[in-house]
Coordinates of C-alpha atoms and ligand atoms in Angstrom, one line a residue:
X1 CA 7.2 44.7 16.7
X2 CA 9.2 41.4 16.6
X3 CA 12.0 40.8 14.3
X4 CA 11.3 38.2 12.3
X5 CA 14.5 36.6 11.4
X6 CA 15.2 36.3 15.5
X7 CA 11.9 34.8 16.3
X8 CA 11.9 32.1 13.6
X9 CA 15.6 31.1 14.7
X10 CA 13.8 31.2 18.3
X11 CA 10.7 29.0 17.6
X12 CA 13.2 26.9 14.7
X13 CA 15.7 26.4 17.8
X14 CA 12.5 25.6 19.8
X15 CA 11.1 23.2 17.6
X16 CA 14.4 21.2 17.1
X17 CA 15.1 21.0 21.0
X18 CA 11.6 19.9 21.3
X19 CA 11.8 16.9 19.0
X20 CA 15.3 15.8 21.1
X21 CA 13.6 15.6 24.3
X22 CA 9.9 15.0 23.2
X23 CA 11.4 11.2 24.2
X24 CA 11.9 12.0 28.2
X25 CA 8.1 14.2 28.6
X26 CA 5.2 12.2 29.8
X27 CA 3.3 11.0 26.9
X28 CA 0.1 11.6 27.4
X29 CA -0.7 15.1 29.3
X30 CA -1.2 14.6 32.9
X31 CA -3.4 17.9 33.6
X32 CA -7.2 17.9 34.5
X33 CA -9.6 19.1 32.0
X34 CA -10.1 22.7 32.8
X35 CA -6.4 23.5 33.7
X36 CA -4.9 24.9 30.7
X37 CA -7.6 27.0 30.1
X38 CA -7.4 28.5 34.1
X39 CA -3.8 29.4 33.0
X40 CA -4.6 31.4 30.3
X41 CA -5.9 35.1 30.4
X42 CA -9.9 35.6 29.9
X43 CA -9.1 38.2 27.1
X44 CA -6.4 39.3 24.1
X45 CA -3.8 41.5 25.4
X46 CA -4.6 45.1 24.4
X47 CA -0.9 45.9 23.9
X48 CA 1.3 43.9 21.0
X49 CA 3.7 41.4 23.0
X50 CA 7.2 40.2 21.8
X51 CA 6.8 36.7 20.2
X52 CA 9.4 35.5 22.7
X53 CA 6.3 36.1 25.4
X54 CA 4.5 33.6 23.2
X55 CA 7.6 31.2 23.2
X56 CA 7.7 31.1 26.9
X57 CA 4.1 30.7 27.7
X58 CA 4.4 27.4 25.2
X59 CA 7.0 26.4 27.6
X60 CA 5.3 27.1 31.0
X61 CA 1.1 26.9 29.9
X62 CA 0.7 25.0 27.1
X63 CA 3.8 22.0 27.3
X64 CA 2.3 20.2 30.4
X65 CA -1.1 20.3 28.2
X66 CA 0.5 18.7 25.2
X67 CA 0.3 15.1 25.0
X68 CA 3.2 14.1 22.7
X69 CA 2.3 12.6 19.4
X70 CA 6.1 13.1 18.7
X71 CA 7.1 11.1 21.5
X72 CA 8.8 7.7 20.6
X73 CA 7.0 6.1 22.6
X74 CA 3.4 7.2 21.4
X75 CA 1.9 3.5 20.9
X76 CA -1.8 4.6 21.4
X77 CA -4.0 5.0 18.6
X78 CA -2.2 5.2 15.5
X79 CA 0.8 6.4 15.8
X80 CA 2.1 9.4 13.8
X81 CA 5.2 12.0 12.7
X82 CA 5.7 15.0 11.9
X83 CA 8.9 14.4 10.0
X84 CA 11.8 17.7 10.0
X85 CA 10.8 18.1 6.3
X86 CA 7.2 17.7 6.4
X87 CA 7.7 20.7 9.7
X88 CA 9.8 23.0 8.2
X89 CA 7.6 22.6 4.6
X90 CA 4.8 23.4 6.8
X91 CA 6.4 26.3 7.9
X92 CA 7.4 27.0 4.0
X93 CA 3.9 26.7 3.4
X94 CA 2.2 29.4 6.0
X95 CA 5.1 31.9 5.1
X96 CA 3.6 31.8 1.2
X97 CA 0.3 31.8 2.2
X98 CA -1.3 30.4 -0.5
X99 CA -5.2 30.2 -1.3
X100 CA -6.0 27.7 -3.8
X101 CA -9.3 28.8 -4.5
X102 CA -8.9 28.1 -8.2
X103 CA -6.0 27.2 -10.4
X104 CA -5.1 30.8 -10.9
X105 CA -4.9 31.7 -7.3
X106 CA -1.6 29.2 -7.4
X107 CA -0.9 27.5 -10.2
X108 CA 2.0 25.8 -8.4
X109 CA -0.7 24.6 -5.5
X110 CA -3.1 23.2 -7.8
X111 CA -0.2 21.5 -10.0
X112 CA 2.4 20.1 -7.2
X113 CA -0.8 18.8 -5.4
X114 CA -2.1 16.6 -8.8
X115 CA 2.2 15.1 -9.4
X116 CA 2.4 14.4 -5.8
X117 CA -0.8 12.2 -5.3
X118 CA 0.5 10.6 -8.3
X119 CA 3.7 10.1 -7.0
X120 CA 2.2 8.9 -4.1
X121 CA -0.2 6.5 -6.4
X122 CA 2.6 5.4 -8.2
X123 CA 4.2 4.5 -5.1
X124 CA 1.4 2.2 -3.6
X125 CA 1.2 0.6 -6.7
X126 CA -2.5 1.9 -8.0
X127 CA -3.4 2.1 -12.0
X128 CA -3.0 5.9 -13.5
X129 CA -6.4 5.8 -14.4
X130 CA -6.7 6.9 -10.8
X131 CA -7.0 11.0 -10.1
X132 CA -6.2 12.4 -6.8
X133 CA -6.6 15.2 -4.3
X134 CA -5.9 16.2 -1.0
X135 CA -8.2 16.2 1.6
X136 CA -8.0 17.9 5.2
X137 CA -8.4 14.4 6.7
X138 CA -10.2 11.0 5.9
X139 CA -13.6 11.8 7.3
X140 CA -13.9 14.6 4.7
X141 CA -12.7 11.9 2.4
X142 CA -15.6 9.6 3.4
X143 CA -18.3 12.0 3.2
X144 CA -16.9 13.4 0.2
X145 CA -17.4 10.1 -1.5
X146 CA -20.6 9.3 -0.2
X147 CA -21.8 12.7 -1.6
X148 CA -20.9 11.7 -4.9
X149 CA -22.1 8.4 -4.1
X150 CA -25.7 9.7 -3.4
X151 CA -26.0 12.0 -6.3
X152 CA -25.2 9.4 -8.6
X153 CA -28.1 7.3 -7.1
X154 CA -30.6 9.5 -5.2
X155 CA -33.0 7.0 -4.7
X156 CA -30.9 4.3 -2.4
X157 CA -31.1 5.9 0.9
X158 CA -28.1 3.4 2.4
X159 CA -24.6 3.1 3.2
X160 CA -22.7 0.0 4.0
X161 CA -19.9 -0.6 5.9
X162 CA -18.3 -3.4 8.6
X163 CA -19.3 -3.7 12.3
X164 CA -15.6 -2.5 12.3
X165 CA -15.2 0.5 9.7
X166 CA -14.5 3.7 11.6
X167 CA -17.2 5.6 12.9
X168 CA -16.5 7.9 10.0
X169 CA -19.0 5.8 7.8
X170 CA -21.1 6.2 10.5
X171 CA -20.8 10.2 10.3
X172 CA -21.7 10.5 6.8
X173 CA -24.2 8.8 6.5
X174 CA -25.8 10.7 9.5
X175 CA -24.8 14.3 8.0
X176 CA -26.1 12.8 4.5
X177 CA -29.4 11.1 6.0
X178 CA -28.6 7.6 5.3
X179 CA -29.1 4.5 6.7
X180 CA -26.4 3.1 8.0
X181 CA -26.1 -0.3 7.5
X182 CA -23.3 -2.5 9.5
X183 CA -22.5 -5.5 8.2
X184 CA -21.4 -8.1 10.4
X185 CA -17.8 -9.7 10.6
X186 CA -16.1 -13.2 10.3
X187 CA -13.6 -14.8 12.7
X188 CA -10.9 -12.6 12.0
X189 CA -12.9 -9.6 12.0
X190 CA -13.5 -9.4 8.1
X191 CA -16.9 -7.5 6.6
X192 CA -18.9 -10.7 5.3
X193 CA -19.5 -9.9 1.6
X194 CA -22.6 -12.2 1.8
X195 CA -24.5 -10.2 4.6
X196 CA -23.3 -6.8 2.7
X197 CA -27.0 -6.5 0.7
X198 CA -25.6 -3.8 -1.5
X199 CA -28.3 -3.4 -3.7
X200 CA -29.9 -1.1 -2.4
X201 CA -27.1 0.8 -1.1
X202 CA -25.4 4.2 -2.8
X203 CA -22.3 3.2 -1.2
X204 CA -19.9 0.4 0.3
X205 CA -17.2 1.2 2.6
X206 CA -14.8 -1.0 2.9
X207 CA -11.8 -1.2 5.3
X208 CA -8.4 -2.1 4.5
X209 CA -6.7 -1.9 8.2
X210 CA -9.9 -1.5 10.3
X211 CA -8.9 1.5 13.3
X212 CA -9.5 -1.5 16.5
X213 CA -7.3 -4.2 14.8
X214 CA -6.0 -3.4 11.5
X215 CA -8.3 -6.5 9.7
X216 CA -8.6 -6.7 6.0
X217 CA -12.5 -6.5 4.7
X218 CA -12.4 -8.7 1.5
X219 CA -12.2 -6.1 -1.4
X220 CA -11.6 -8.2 -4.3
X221 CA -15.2 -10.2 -3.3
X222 CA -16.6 -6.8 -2.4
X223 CA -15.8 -4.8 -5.4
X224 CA -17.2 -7.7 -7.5
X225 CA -20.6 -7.4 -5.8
X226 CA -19.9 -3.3 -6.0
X227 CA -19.9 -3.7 -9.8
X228 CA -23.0 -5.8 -10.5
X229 CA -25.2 -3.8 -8.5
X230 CA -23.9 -0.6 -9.7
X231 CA -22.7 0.4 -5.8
X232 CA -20.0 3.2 -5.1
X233 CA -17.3 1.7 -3.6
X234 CA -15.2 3.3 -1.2
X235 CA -12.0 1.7 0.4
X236 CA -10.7 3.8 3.4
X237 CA -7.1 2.8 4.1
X238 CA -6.6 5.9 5.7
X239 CA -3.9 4.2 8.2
X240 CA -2.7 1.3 6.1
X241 CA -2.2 2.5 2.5
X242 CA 1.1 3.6 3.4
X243 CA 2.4 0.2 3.7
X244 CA 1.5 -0.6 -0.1
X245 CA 5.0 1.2 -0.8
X246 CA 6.3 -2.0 0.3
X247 CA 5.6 -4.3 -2.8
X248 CA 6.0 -7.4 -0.2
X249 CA 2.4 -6.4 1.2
X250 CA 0.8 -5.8 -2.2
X251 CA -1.3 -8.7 -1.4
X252 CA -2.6 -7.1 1.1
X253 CA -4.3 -4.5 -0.8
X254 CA -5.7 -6.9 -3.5
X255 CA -8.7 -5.2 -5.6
X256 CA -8.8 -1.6 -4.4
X257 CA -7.7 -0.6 -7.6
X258 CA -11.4 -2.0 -8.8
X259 CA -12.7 0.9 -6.0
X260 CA -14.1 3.8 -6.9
X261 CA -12.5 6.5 -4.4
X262 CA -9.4 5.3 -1.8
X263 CA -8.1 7.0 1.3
X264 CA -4.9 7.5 2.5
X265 CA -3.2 9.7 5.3
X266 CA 0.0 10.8 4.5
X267 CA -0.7 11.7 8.1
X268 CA -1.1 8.9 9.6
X269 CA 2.1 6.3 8.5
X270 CA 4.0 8.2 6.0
X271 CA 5.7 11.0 8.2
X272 CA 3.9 14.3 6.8
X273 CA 2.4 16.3 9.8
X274 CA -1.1 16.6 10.6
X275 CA -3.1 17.5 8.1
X276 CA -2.9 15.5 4.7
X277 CA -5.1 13.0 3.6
X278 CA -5.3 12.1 -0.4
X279 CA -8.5 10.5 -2.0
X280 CA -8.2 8.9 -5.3
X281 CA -10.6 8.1 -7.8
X282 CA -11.3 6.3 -10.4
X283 CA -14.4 8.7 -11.3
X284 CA -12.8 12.6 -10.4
X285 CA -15.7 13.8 -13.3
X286 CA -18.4 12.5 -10.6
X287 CA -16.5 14.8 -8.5
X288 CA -16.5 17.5 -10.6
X289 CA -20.3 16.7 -11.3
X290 CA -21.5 16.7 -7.6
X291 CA -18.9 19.6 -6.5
X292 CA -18.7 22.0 -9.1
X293 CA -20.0 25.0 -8.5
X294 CA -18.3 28.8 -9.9
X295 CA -20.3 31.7 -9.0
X296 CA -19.2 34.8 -11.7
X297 CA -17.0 36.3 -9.3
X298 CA -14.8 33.1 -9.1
X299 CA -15.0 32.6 -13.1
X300 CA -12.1 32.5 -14.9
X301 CA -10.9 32.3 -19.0
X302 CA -8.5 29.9 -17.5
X303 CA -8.2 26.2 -19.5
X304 CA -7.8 24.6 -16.0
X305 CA -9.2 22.5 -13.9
X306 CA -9.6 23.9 -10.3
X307 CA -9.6 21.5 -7.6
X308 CA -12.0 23.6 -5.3
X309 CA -14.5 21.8 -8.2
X310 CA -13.9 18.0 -7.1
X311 CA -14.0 18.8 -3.2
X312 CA -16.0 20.2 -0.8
X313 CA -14.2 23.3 0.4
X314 CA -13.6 26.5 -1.7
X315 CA -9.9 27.5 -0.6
X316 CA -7.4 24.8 0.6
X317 CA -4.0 24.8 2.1
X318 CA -1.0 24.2 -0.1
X319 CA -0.8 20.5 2.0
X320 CA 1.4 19.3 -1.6
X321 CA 4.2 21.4 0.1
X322 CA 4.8 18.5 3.2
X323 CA 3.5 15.9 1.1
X324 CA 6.7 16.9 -1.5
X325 CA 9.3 17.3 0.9
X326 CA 8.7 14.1 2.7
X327 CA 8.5 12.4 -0.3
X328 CA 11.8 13.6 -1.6
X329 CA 13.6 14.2 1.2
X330 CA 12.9 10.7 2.7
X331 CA 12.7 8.8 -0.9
X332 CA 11.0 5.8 -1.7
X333 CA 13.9 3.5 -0.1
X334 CA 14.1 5.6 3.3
X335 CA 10.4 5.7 3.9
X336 CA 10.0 1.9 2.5
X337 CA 13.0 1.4 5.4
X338 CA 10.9 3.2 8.2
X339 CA 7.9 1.1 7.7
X340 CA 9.6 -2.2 7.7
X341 CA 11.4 -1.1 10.7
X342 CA 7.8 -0.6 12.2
X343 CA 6.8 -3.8 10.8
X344 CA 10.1 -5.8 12.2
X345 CA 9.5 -4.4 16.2
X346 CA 5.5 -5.0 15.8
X347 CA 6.0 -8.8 15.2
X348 CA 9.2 -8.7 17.8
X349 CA 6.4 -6.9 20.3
X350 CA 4.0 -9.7 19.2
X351 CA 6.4 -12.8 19.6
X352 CA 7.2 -11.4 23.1
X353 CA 3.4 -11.8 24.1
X354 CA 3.0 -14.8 22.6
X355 CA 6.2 -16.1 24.9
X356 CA 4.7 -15.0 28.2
X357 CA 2.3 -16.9 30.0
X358 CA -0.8 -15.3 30.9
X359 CA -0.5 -12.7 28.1
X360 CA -2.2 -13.5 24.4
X361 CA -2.4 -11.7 20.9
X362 CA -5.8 -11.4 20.2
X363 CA -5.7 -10.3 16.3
X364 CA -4.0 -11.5 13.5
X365 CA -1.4 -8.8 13.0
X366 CA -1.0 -7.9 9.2
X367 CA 0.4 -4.1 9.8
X368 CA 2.3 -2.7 12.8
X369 CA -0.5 -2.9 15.4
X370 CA -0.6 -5.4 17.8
X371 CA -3.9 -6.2 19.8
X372 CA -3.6 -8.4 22.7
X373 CA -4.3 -8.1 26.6
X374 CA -3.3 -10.1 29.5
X375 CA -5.4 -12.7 31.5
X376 CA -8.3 -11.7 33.6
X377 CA -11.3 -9.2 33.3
X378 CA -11.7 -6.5 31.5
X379 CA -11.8 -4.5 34.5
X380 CA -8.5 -5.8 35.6
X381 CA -6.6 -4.7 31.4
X382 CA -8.3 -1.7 31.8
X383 CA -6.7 -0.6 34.8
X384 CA -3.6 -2.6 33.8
X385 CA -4.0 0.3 31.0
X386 CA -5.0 3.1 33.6
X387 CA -1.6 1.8 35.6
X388 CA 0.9 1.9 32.4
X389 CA -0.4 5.5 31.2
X390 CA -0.3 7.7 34.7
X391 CA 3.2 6.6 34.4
X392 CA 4.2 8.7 31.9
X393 CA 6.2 6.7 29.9
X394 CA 4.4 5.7 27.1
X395 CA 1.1 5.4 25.9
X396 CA -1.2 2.9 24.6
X397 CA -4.7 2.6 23.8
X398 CA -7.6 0.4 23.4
X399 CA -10.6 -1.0 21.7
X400 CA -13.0 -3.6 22.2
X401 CA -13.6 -6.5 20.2
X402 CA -14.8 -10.4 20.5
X403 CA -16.8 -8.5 23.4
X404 CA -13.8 -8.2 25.6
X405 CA -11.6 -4.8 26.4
X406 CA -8.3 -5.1 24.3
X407 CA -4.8 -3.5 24.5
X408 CA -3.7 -2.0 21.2
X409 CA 0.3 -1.6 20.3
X410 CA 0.8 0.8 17.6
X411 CA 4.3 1.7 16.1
X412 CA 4.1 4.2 13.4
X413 CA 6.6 7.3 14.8
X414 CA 9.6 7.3 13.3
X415 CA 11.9 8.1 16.3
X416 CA 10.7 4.9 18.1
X417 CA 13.6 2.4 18.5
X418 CA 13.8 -1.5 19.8
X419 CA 14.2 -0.2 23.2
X420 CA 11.4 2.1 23.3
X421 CA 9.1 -1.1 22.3
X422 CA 11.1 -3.3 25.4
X423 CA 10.6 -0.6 27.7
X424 CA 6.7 -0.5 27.0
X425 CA 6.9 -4.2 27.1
X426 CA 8.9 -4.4 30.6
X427 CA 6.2 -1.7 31.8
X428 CA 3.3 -3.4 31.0
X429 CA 4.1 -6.9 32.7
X430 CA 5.9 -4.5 35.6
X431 CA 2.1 -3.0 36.3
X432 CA 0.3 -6.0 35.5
X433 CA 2.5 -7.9 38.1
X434 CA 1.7 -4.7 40.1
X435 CA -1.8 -4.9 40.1
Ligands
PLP1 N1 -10.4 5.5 8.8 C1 -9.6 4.7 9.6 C2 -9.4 3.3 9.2 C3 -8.9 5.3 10.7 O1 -8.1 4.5 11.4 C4 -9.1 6.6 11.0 C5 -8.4 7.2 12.1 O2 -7.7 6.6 12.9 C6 -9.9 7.4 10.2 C7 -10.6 6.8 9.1 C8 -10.2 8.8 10.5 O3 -9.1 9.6 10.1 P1 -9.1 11.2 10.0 O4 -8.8 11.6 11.4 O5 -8.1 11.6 9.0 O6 -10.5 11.6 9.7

């Protein structure tokens, strides 16, 4: 068998050369679909192989299928990081192993998990009366709510969101049989609170820092109309909510602390790797009311809550782990420091289109995502796109809006420098002028 100490410094040694040069590998994997899994054996070995064999394979199979979401010049999307603390907490976290199935199963789980989500709340700026948890990701997030949501009001049948809300709204309310109801947008690609008919609706979802172009849905109009018709509102600002540590964009997140649940990935803008998503609420004994459920083997004389009672799965991962270390190790001031970087090279990408002829910003930018395309069809940005990707250098994504294909510049790693954002500019007028 492997020795354990060697390994780790392997895959520890591997894992820190990997972050130095995840900068000069093609960004998004070049293989065809198929080819990875042609490289691999049909079977499990019979025979127990060194964990060196596993290293190498990772090198030789798996690397060329990778497309690197730690690259600094990952714009696609929203862009992510698995910070060094939030990687080596995650390897903290499988070595202990932990099963928070109830409070006794790991005390420390269940109790770092409720002070970091309120560190976290503190941090974006949200009223203590606000409870959180940690969710695998903000889809769970969404139907959770919407569960609660429906049980509170069994007979409205309907869930709300924008034109533009993720298709996670969408997803719940088909696993949960609802209607889904999508509201359409104003000029600047905000839900229309007057078109929202919430009435008859168990829930509104409301989007600060829609997925295509980052808008802002009107919460402080929406949560008024929440409240008179006794609606569940939701606010996912699962890619935003990170930037309400800055308190110069507190504005933007006017009257979600009037919601009833909010999500935020960690995940997403704030540096902790894949997965960690917290859900707040206003209402965690709704949770606990649509959730709870402790069969007599799991029952326990313990004066506890357990969080396996406000969420949908029994056992969960001790996610607080990442969630601590980032916090700590990056503080307040060096991840409030990261984001306005992100936020100073989006508007410097931004002003750069705006300069060129025969390029245009299409969105109003509030966060570090910049929509725009250049002129022509949408055929012609599409393969602009096409062109810019097969090269390797960085990626970028899209989305279509205004009923035209758009281009979508998203800086949220926090490797990427000034001259990663030139060189995706340079590339992209290179190919266009290409083309
Ligand atoms: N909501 C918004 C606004 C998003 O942008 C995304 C993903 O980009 C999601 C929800 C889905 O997030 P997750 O992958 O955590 O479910």
């Amino acid at each position: 068998m492997s020795d354990f100490r060697e390994d780790g410094a392997l895959a520890l040694e591997w894992v820190a050369s990997y972050l130095e040069r995840a900068g000069e590998l093609p960004v998004l994997s070049q293989v065809e679909p198929g080819a990875i899994r042609a490289a691999l054996p049909g079977a499990a070995p019979d025979d127990p192989e060194p964990f060196s064999a596993v290293v190498d394979d990772l090198d030789s199979i798996l690397l060329p299928g990778i497309t690197h979401w730690q690259s600094p010049r990952f714009f696609a999307y929203f862009a992510t990081t698995g910070s060094e603390p939030g990687v080596l907490a995650e390897l903290l976290v499988a070595g202990l192993n932990q099963v928070g199935i109830l409070w006794r199963t790991s005390p420390a789980l269940q109790e770092l998990e409720e002070v970091t989500v309120d560190w976290l709340r503190q941090l974006v700026g949200l009223p203590a009366e606000f409870r959180g948890h940690i969710e695998d990701t903000a889809s769970t997030g969404v139907l959770a709510a919407a569960i609660v949501a429906r049980s509170l009001t069994p007979d409205r049948r309907v869930l709300v969101c924008s034109e533009h809300a993720h298709s996670v709204g969408e997803k719940a309310a088909r696993l949960l049989g609802l209607e889904l109801r999508k509201v359409p947008t104003d000029d600047v690609y905000r839900m229309r609170p007057d078109l929202m008919r919430e009435h008859d609706a168990c829930l509104v979802l409301a989007t600060i820092g829609t997925t295509g172009m980052a808008s802002l849905d009107p919460v402080p109009e929406i949560a008024e109309r929440c409240a008179a018709a006794g609606t569940w509102l939701h606010v996912d600002a699962a890619y935003a909510g990170s930037a309400a540590i800055l308190p110069e964009l507190h504005g933007l997140f006017a009257g979600w602390e009037r919601a009833d649940s909010i999500g935020v990935n960690p995940h997403k803008w704030l540096g902790v790797p894949m997965d960690c998503s917290v859900l707040w609420t206003r209402r965690q004994e709704e949770f606990r009311a649509a959730f709870s459920l402790v069969p007599e083997f799991l029952r326990s004389p313990d004066d506890a809550l357990n969080l396996s009672e406000v969420s949908i799965p029994l056992g969960r991962r001790f996610r607080a782990l990442k969630l601590w270390a980032v916090l700590r190790c990056y503080g307040r001031r060096g991840l409030q420091e990261r984001l306005r970087e992100h936020l100073r090279l989006a508007e410097l990408f931004e002003s750069w289109v705006r300069a060129q002829p025969g390029w245009e910003v299409t969105a109003p930018r509030h966060f570090s995502l910049v929509c725009f395309r250049r002129e022509g069809s949408d055929a012609d940005n599409e393969r602009l796109l096409g062109s810019v990707n097969d090269t390797g250098e960085v990626f970028l994504s899209h989305t279509r809006f205004a009923d035209r294909y758009q281009l979508r510049m998203a800086i949220g790693n926090f490797r990427t420098t000034e001259e990663d954002v030139r060189l995706a500019w340079d590339l992209l007028r290179r190919e266009a002028a290409a083309l």
